[in-house]
Amino acid sequence: GQNIDQPTEMTATEGAIVQINCTYQTSGFNGLFWYQQHAGEAPTFLSYNVLDGLEEKGRFSSFLSRSKGYSYLLLKELQMKDSASYLCAVLDSNYQLIWGAGTKLIIKP
Amino acid sequence: GAVVSQHPSWVICKSGTSVKIECRSLDFQATTMFWYRQFPKQSLMLMATSNEGSKATYEQGVEKDKFLINHASLTLSTLTVTSAHPEDSSFYICSARRADRGASPLHFGNGTRLTVT
């Protein structure tokens, strides 16, 4: 079956760095997405990785290793507004999006 | 960037009535749109895949006669919750992907919070 694993919850301090991991086992691979979802709101697109390596976009970076079925989202200089759930999703061989359950990130002052 | 508009943002209805939710892609064409439901503190659950010009594909356990989906054009899909009951109260979110890009990201509407009394 298809499976995506990410931690349920993480806590970090304002100004610090946090890494949210995601491992996946899917039928084929056409890319991995990270989304941010604030409570009561719809998800918003953060990043897309299809090749191995690190993609940097401001304070957020996303890394992919296809051979390991592994990705992480790195958030730097954490701000209180970064408190949200972060969703990892993989596009399988049929271009269907397989979702992880999300990681709730709590930022403390 | 790609914009998906969803309407209404919230709706309160009485048990037994029907509610229609619209999802529009404003600046791109979407041959496929997706409807999700999310209960509090739970992850997104895909309900159905809406295909322009053809019948929607429903996920297991989702009643197609209760959740009617129409995708009449490349920019509009609608979800109608028929004979709504309190257990249908949830956050419904639509999303769309650009028709010309197979691996493009999903863009989400802002969601519709449905409360059935």
PDB file of C-alpha atoms in Angstrom:
ATOM      1  CA  GLY A   1       0.000   0.000   0.000  1.00  0.00           C
ATOM      2  CA  GLN A   2       0.923   3.644  -0.152  1.00  0.00           C
ATOM      3  CA  ASN A   3       2.132   5.307   2.992  1.00  0.00           C
ATOM      4  CA  ILE A   4       3.465   8.652   4.103  1.00  0.00           C
ATOM      5  CA  ASP A   5       4.841   9.175   7.589  1.00  0.00           C
ATOM      6  CA  GLN A   6       5.560  12.400   9.384  1.00  0.00           C
ATOM      7  CA  PRO A   7       5.656  13.270  13.078  1.00  0.00           C
ATOM      8  CA  THR A   8       2.333  14.185  14.613  1.00  0.00           C
ATOM      9  CA  GLU A   9       3.544  17.194  16.538  1.00  0.00           C
ATOM     10  CA  MET A  10       6.702  19.214  17.085  1.00  0.00           C
ATOM     11  CA  THR A  11       7.565  22.131  19.338  1.00  0.00           C
ATOM     12  CA  ALA A  12      10.195  24.773  18.661  1.00  0.00           C
ATOM     13  CA  THR A  13      11.255  28.165  19.956  1.00  0.00           C
ATOM     14  CA  GLU A  14      10.778  31.483  18.211  1.00  0.00           C
ATOM     15  CA  GLY A  15      13.920  32.407  16.275  1.00  0.00           C
ATOM     16  CA  ALA A  16      15.191  28.833  16.145  1.00  0.00           C
ATOM     17  CA  ILE A  17      15.358  26.274  13.320  1.00  0.00           C
ATOM     18  CA  VAL A  18      13.150  23.210  12.973  1.00  0.00           C
ATOM     19  CA  GLN A  19      13.252  20.273  10.575  1.00  0.00           C
ATOM     20  CA  ILE A  20      10.095  18.322   9.771  1.00  0.00           C
ATOM     21  CA  ASN A  21      10.741  14.911   8.265  1.00  0.00           C
ATOM     22  CA  CYS A  22       8.617  12.934   5.858  1.00  0.00           C
ATOM     23  CA  THR A  23       9.159   9.384   4.629  1.00  0.00           C
ATOM     24  CA  TYR A  24       7.116   7.808   1.902  1.00  0.00           C
ATOM     25  CA  GLN A  25       6.361   4.551   0.146  1.00  0.00           C
ATOM     26  CA  THR A  26       4.256   5.058  -2.950  1.00  0.00           C
ATOM     27  CA  SER A  27       3.439   3.506  -6.295  1.00  0.00           C
ATOM     28  CA  GLY A  28       5.776   5.569  -8.414  1.00  0.00           C
ATOM     29  CA  PHE A  29       6.900   9.099  -7.792  1.00  0.00           C
ATOM     30  CA  ASN A  30       6.227  12.320  -9.652  1.00  0.00           C
ATOM     31  CA  GLY A  31       7.205  14.772  -6.993  1.00  0.00           C
ATOM     32  CA  LEU A  32       6.729  15.706  -3.363  1.00  0.00           C
ATOM     33  CA  PHE A  33       4.883  18.749  -2.056  1.00  0.00           C
ATOM     34  CA  TRP A  34       4.878  20.553   1.238  1.00  0.00           C
ATOM     35  CA  TYR A  35       1.842  22.565   2.309  1.00  0.00           C
ATOM     36  CA  GLN A  36       1.177  24.777   5.294  1.00  0.00           C
ATOM     37  CA  GLN A  37      -2.235  24.767   6.918  1.00  0.00           C
ATOM     38  CA  HIS A  38      -3.275  27.141   9.668  1.00  0.00           C
ATOM     39  CA  ALA A  39      -6.114  26.034  11.883  1.00  0.00           C
ATOM     40  CA  GLY A  40      -9.468  26.558  10.216  1.00  0.00           C
ATOM     41  CA  GLU A  41      -7.939  27.459   6.889  1.00  0.00           C
ATOM     42  CA  ALA A  42      -7.203  25.657   3.627  1.00  0.00           C
ATOM     43  CA  PRO A  43      -3.658  24.443   2.864  1.00  0.00           C
ATOM     44  CA  THR A  44      -1.265  26.735   1.028  1.00  0.00           C
ATOM     45  CA  PHE A  45       1.512  25.523  -1.236  1.00  0.00           C
ATOM     46  CA  LEU A  46       5.068  25.834   0.103  1.00  0.00           C
ATOM     47  CA  SER A  47       7.380  23.769  -2.084  1.00  0.00           C
ATOM     48  CA  TYR A  48       7.754  21.097  -4.718  1.00  0.00           C
ATOM     49  CA  ASN A  49      10.694  18.692  -5.117  1.00  0.00           C
ATOM     50  CA  VAL A  50      11.060  16.191  -7.915  1.00  0.00           C
ATOM     51  CA  LEU A  51      14.852  15.907  -8.105  1.00  0.00           C
ATOM     52  CA  ASP A  52      17.228  15.040  -5.276  1.00  0.00           C
ATOM     53  CA  GLY A  53      18.643  17.919  -3.333  1.00  0.00           C
ATOM     54  CA  LEU A  54      17.736  21.059  -1.493  1.00  0.00           C
ATOM     55  CA  GLU A  55      15.333  23.743  -2.697  1.00  0.00           C
ATOM     56  CA  GLU A  56      15.572  26.998  -0.815  1.00  0.00           C
ATOM     57  CA  LYS A  57      12.846  29.590  -0.719  1.00  0.00           C
ATOM     58  CA  GLY A  58      13.414  32.334   1.825  1.00  0.00           C
ATOM     59  CA  ARG A  59      13.173  31.013   5.373  1.00  0.00           C
ATOM     60  CA  PHE A  60      11.855  27.674   4.130  1.00  0.00           C
ATOM     61  CA  SER A  61      13.889  24.931   2.448  1.00  0.00           C
ATOM     62  CA  SER A  62      12.852  21.482   1.308  1.00  0.00           C
ATOM     63  CA  PHE A  63      15.088  18.489   0.719  1.00  0.00           C
ATOM     64  CA  LEU A  64      14.468  15.278  -1.188  1.00  0.00           C
ATOM     65  CA  SER A  65      16.224  11.930  -1.420  1.00  0.00           C
ATOM     66  CA  ARG A  66      14.334   9.680  -3.807  1.00  0.00           C
ATOM     67  CA  SER A  67      16.534   6.643  -3.118  1.00  0.00           C
ATOM     68  CA  LYS A  68      15.675   6.879   0.581  1.00  0.00           C
ATOM     69  CA  GLY A  69      12.045   7.871   0.123  1.00  0.00           C
ATOM     70  CA  TYR A  70      12.727  10.814   2.374  1.00  0.00           C
ATOM     71  CA  SER A  71      12.130  14.535   2.494  1.00  0.00           C
ATOM     72  CA  TYR A  72      12.354  17.266   5.061  1.00  0.00           C
ATOM     73  CA  LEU A  73      11.080  20.793   5.407  1.00  0.00           C
ATOM     74  CA  LEU A  74      13.461  23.155   7.149  1.00  0.00           C
ATOM     75  CA  LEU A  75      12.135  26.328   8.713  1.00  0.00           C
ATOM     76  CA  LYS A  76      14.634  28.970   9.838  1.00  0.00           C
ATOM     77  CA  GLU A  77      14.239  32.041  12.034  1.00  0.00           C
ATOM     78  CA  LEU A  78      10.946  30.753  13.317  1.00  0.00           C
ATOM     79  CA  GLN A  79       8.161  33.231  13.864  1.00  0.00           C
ATOM     80  CA  MET A  80       5.000  32.808  15.873  1.00  0.00           C
ATOM     81  CA  LYS A  81       2.980  32.899  12.658  1.00  0.00           C
ATOM     82  CA  ASP A  82       4.731  29.692  11.573  1.00  0.00           C
ATOM     83  CA  SER A  83       2.609  27.796  14.084  1.00  0.00           C
ATOM     84  CA  ALA A  84       0.564  25.588  11.791  1.00  0.00           C
ATOM     85  CA  SER A  85       0.273  22.083  10.446  1.00  0.00           C
ATOM     86  CA  TYR A  86       2.696  21.095   7.715  1.00  0.00           C
ATOM     87  CA  LEU A  87       1.507  18.530   5.212  1.00  0.00           C
ATOM     88  CA  CYS A  88       3.720  16.301   3.113  1.00  0.00           C
ATOM     89  CA  ALA A  89       2.158  14.918  -0.075  1.00  0.00           C
ATOM     90  CA  VAL A  90       3.516  12.716  -2.849  1.00  0.00           C
ATOM     91  CA  LEU A  91       2.325  12.605  -6.448  1.00  0.00           C
ATOM     92  CA  ASP A  92       2.283   8.944  -7.451  1.00  0.00           C
ATOM     93  CA  SER A  93       2.674   7.359 -10.885  1.00  0.00           C
ATOM     94  CA  ASN A  94      -0.980   8.077 -11.695  1.00  0.00           C
ATOM     95  CA  TYR A  95      -0.561  11.703 -10.679  1.00  0.00           C
ATOM     96  CA  GLN A  96      -2.728  11.081  -7.636  1.00  0.00           C
ATOM     97  CA  LEU A  97      -1.743  13.043  -4.557  1.00  0.00           C
ATOM     98  CA  ILE A  98      -1.091  10.919  -1.481  1.00  0.00           C
ATOM     99  CA  TRP A  99      -1.261  12.916   1.751  1.00  0.00           C
ATOM    100  CA  GLY A 100       0.528  12.524   5.032  1.00  0.00           C
ATOM    101  CA  ALA A 101      -1.463  13.195   8.196  1.00  0.00           C
ATOM    102  CA  GLY A 102       0.411  16.423   8.830  1.00  0.00           C
ATOM    103  CA  THR A 103       2.772  17.691  11.511  1.00  0.00           C
ATOM    104  CA  LYS A 104       1.441  20.223  13.956  1.00  0.00           C
ATOM    105  CA  LEU A 105       4.199  22.722  14.706  1.00  0.00           C
ATOM    106  CA  ILE A 106       3.933  24.692  17.931  1.00  0.00           C
ATOM    107  CA  ILE A 107       6.142  27.753  18.297  1.00  0.00           C
ATOM    108  CA  LYS A 108       6.900  28.993  21.793  1.00  0.00           C
ATOM    109  CA  PRO A 109       8.217  32.465  22.626  1.00  0.00           C
TER     110      PRO A 109
ATOM    111  CA  GLY B   1       0.021  32.614  -9.086  1.00  0.00           C
ATOM    112  CA  ALA B   2      -2.849  30.257  -9.601  1.00  0.00           C
ATOM    113  CA  VAL B   3      -6.000  31.207  -7.731  1.00  0.00           C
ATOM    114  CA  VAL B   4      -8.887  28.997  -6.752  1.00  0.00           C
ATOM    115  CA  SER B   5     -12.029  30.643  -5.476  1.00  0.00           C
ATOM    116  CA  GLN B   6     -14.493  28.749  -3.313  1.00  0.00           C
ATOM    117  CA  HIS B   7     -17.927  29.987  -2.324  1.00  0.00           C
ATOM    118  CA  PRO B   8     -19.503  30.274   0.162  1.00  0.00           C
ATOM    119  CA  SER B   9     -16.894  30.512   2.932  1.00  0.00           C
ATOM    120  CA  TRP B  10     -19.359  29.330   5.507  1.00  0.00           C
ATOM    121  CA  VAL B  11     -22.960  28.189   5.548  1.00  0.00           C
ATOM    122  CA  ILE B  12     -25.450  27.173   8.182  1.00  0.00           C
ATOM    123  CA  CYS B  13     -28.403  25.099   7.067  1.00  0.00           C
ATOM    124  CA  LYS B  14     -31.186  23.071   8.575  1.00  0.00           C
ATOM    125  CA  SER B  15     -31.178  19.319   8.564  1.00  0.00           C
ATOM    126  CA  GLY B  16     -32.747  17.915   5.409  1.00  0.00           C
ATOM    127  CA  THR B  17     -31.885  20.809   3.140  1.00  0.00           C
ATOM    128  CA  SER B  18     -29.293  20.842   0.362  1.00  0.00           C
ATOM    129  CA  VAL B  19     -26.241  23.039   0.074  1.00  0.00           C
ATOM    130  CA  LYS B  20     -24.227  23.837  -3.047  1.00  0.00           C
ATOM    131  CA  ILE B  21     -20.549  24.775  -2.896  1.00  0.00           C
ATOM    132  CA  GLU B  22     -18.794  26.288  -5.896  1.00  0.00           C
ATOM    133  CA  CYS B  23     -15.132  25.989  -6.801  1.00  0.00           C
ATOM    134  CA  ARG B  24     -13.661  28.139  -9.551  1.00  0.00           C
ATOM    135  CA  SER B  25     -10.165  28.313 -11.000  1.00  0.00           C
ATOM    136  CA  LEU B  26      -9.772  32.002 -11.742  1.00  0.00           C
ATOM    137  CA  ASP B  27      -6.680  32.235 -13.889  1.00  0.00           C
ATOM    138  CA  PHE B  28      -6.105  28.751 -15.243  1.00  0.00           C
ATOM    139  CA  GLN B  29      -7.999  25.830 -16.704  1.00  0.00           C
ATOM    140  CA  ALA B  30      -8.446  22.728 -14.605  1.00  0.00           C
ATOM    141  CA  THR B  31      -9.564  19.476 -16.193  1.00  0.00           C
ATOM    142  CA  THR B  32      -9.509  17.920 -12.756  1.00  0.00           C
ATOM    143  CA  MET B  33     -10.658  19.322  -9.442  1.00  0.00           C
ATOM    144  CA  PHE B  34     -10.605  17.596  -6.095  1.00  0.00           C
ATOM    145  CA  TRP B  35     -13.002  17.792  -3.193  1.00  0.00           C
ATOM    146  CA  TYR B  36     -11.740  17.226   0.330  1.00  0.00           C
ATOM    147  CA  ARG B  37     -13.379  17.128   3.714  1.00  0.00           C
ATOM    148  CA  GLN B  38     -11.628  17.810   6.974  1.00  0.00           C
ATOM    149  CA  PHE B  39     -13.025  17.250  10.443  1.00  0.00           C
ATOM    150  CA  PRO B  40     -11.516  19.153  13.378  1.00  0.00           C
ATOM    151  CA  LYS B  41      -7.977  18.108  14.220  1.00  0.00           C
ATOM    152  CA  GLN B  42      -7.981  15.480  11.489  1.00  0.00           C
ATOM    153  CA  SER B  43      -6.151  15.284   8.196  1.00  0.00           C
ATOM    154  CA  LEU B  44      -7.581  16.052   4.789  1.00  0.00           C
ATOM    155  CA  MET B  45      -9.765  13.336   3.377  1.00  0.00           C
ATOM    156  CA  LEU B  46     -10.244  13.108  -0.370  1.00  0.00           C
ATOM    157  CA  MET B  47     -13.925  12.698  -1.168  1.00  0.00           C
ATOM    158  CA  ALA B  48     -13.944  12.700  -4.929  1.00  0.00           C
ATOM    159  CA  THR B  49     -12.125  13.671  -8.073  1.00  0.00           C
ATOM    160  CA  SER B  50     -14.116  15.865 -10.399  1.00  0.00           C
ATOM    161  CA  ASN B  51     -13.411  15.487 -14.100  1.00  0.00           C
ATOM    162  CA  GLU B  52     -14.566  18.063 -16.626  1.00  0.00           C
ATOM    163  CA  GLY B  53     -17.195  16.643 -18.923  1.00  0.00           C
ATOM    164  CA  SER B  54     -17.466  13.269 -17.226  1.00  0.00           C
ATOM    165  CA  LYS B  55     -18.647  11.651 -14.017  1.00  0.00           C
ATOM    166  CA  ALA B  56     -16.774  12.233 -10.811  1.00  0.00           C
ATOM    167  CA  THR B  57     -14.742   9.483  -9.213  1.00  0.00           C
ATOM    168  CA  TYR B  58     -15.693   8.943  -5.583  1.00  0.00           C
ATOM    169  CA  GLU B  59     -13.486   7.546  -2.857  1.00  0.00           C
ATOM    170  CA  GLN B  60     -14.571   4.468  -1.008  1.00  0.00           C
ATOM    171  CA  GLY B  61     -17.195   5.199   1.588  1.00  0.00           C
ATOM    172  CA  VAL B  62     -18.353   8.468   0.035  1.00  0.00           C
ATOM    173  CA  GLU B  63     -21.977   8.364  -1.115  1.00  0.00           C
ATOM    174  CA  LYS B  64     -22.213   9.695  -4.645  1.00  0.00           C
ATOM    175  CA  ASP B  65     -25.967  10.255  -4.348  1.00  0.00           C
ATOM    176  CA  LYS B  66     -25.467  12.389  -1.285  1.00  0.00           C
ATOM    177  CA  PHE B  67     -22.504  14.399  -2.514  1.00  0.00           C
ATOM    178  CA  LEU B  68     -23.337  15.427  -6.052  1.00  0.00           C
ATOM    179  CA  ILE B  69     -20.472  16.760  -8.105  1.00  0.00           C
ATOM    180  CA  ASN B  70     -20.760  18.619 -11.371  1.00  0.00           C
ATOM    181  CA  HIS B  71     -17.783  19.795 -13.393  1.00  0.00           C
ATOM    182  CA  ALA B  72     -19.428  21.535 -16.309  1.00  0.00           C
ATOM    183  CA  SER B  73     -16.514  23.639 -17.479  1.00  0.00           C
ATOM    184  CA  LEU B  74     -12.741  23.856 -17.228  1.00  0.00           C
ATOM    185  CA  THR B  75     -13.039  26.485 -14.519  1.00  0.00           C
ATOM    186  CA  LEU B  76     -15.995  25.436 -12.395  1.00  0.00           C
ATOM    187  CA  SER B  77     -16.872  22.452 -10.248  1.00  0.00           C
ATOM    188  CA  THR B  78     -19.746  22.274  -7.771  1.00  0.00           C
ATOM    189  CA  LEU B  79     -20.397  20.025  -4.799  1.00  0.00           C
ATOM    190  CA  THR B  80     -23.962  19.691  -3.579  1.00  0.00           C
ATOM    191  CA  VAL B  81     -24.561  18.147  -0.191  1.00  0.00           C
ATOM    192  CA  THR B  82     -28.075  16.758  -0.453  1.00  0.00           C
ATOM    193  CA  SER B  83     -30.383  16.193   2.498  1.00  0.00           C
ATOM    194  CA  ALA B  84     -27.714  17.419   4.870  1.00  0.00           C
ATOM    195  CA  HIS B  85     -27.525  16.053   8.405  1.00  0.00           C
ATOM    196  CA  PRO B  86     -25.564  17.267  11.430  1.00  0.00           C
ATOM    197  CA  GLU B  87     -22.882  14.640  10.819  1.00  0.00           C
ATOM    198  CA  ASP B  88     -22.173  16.319   7.477  1.00  0.00           C
ATOM    199  CA  SER B  89     -20.981  19.399   9.340  1.00  0.00           C
ATOM    200  CA  SER B  90     -17.360  19.775   8.329  1.00  0.00           C
ATOM    201  CA  PHE B  91     -14.810  21.864   6.469  1.00  0.00           C
ATOM    202  CA  TYR B  92     -15.052  21.226   2.727  1.00  0.00           C
ATOM    203  CA  ILE B  93     -12.122  22.246   0.570  1.00  0.00           C
ATOM    204  CA  CYS B  94     -11.744  22.140  -3.183  1.00  0.00           C
ATOM    205  CA  SER B  95      -8.514  22.152  -5.117  1.00  0.00           C
ATOM    206  CA  ALA B  96      -7.432  22.243  -8.715  1.00  0.00           C
ATOM    207  CA  ARG B  97      -4.374  21.587 -10.774  1.00  0.00           C
ATOM    208  CA  ARG B  98      -3.494  23.306 -14.022  1.00  0.00           C
ATOM    209  CA  ALA B  99      -4.646  21.276 -17.016  1.00  0.00           C
ATOM    210  CA  ASP B 100      -1.438  21.782 -18.928  1.00  0.00           C
ATOM    211  CA  ARG B 101       0.934  20.631 -16.182  1.00  0.00           C
ATOM    212  CA  GLY B 102       0.781  17.073 -14.950  1.00  0.00           C
ATOM    213  CA  ALA B 103       3.049  17.580 -11.962  1.00  0.00           C
ATOM    214  CA  SER B 104       1.932  21.066 -10.962  1.00  0.00           C
ATOM    215  CA  PRO B 105       0.895  21.661  -7.362  1.00  0.00           C
ATOM    216  CA  LEU B 106      -2.659  21.598  -6.172  1.00  0.00           C
ATOM    217  CA  HIS B 107      -4.060  25.007  -5.447  1.00  0.00           C
ATOM    218  CA  PHE B 108      -6.719  25.138  -2.797  1.00  0.00           C
ATOM    219  CA  GLY B 109      -9.803  27.212  -2.376  1.00  0.00           C
ATOM    220  CA  ASN B 110     -10.291  28.842   1.026  1.00  0.00           C
ATOM    221  CA  GLY B 111     -12.715  26.168   2.105  1.00  0.00           C
ATOM    222  CA  THR B 112     -16.363  26.131   3.133  1.00  0.00           C
ATOM    223  CA  ARG B 113     -17.346  25.545   6.713  1.00  0.00           C
ATOM    224  CA  LEU B 114     -20.708  23.791   6.744  1.00  0.00           C
ATOM    225  CA  THR B 115     -22.792  23.613   9.880  1.00  0.00           C
ATOM    226  CA  VAL B 116     -25.998  21.601   9.773  1.00  0.00           C
ATOM    227  CA  THR B 117     -28.405  22.267  12.611  1.00  0.00           C
TER     228      THR B 117
END
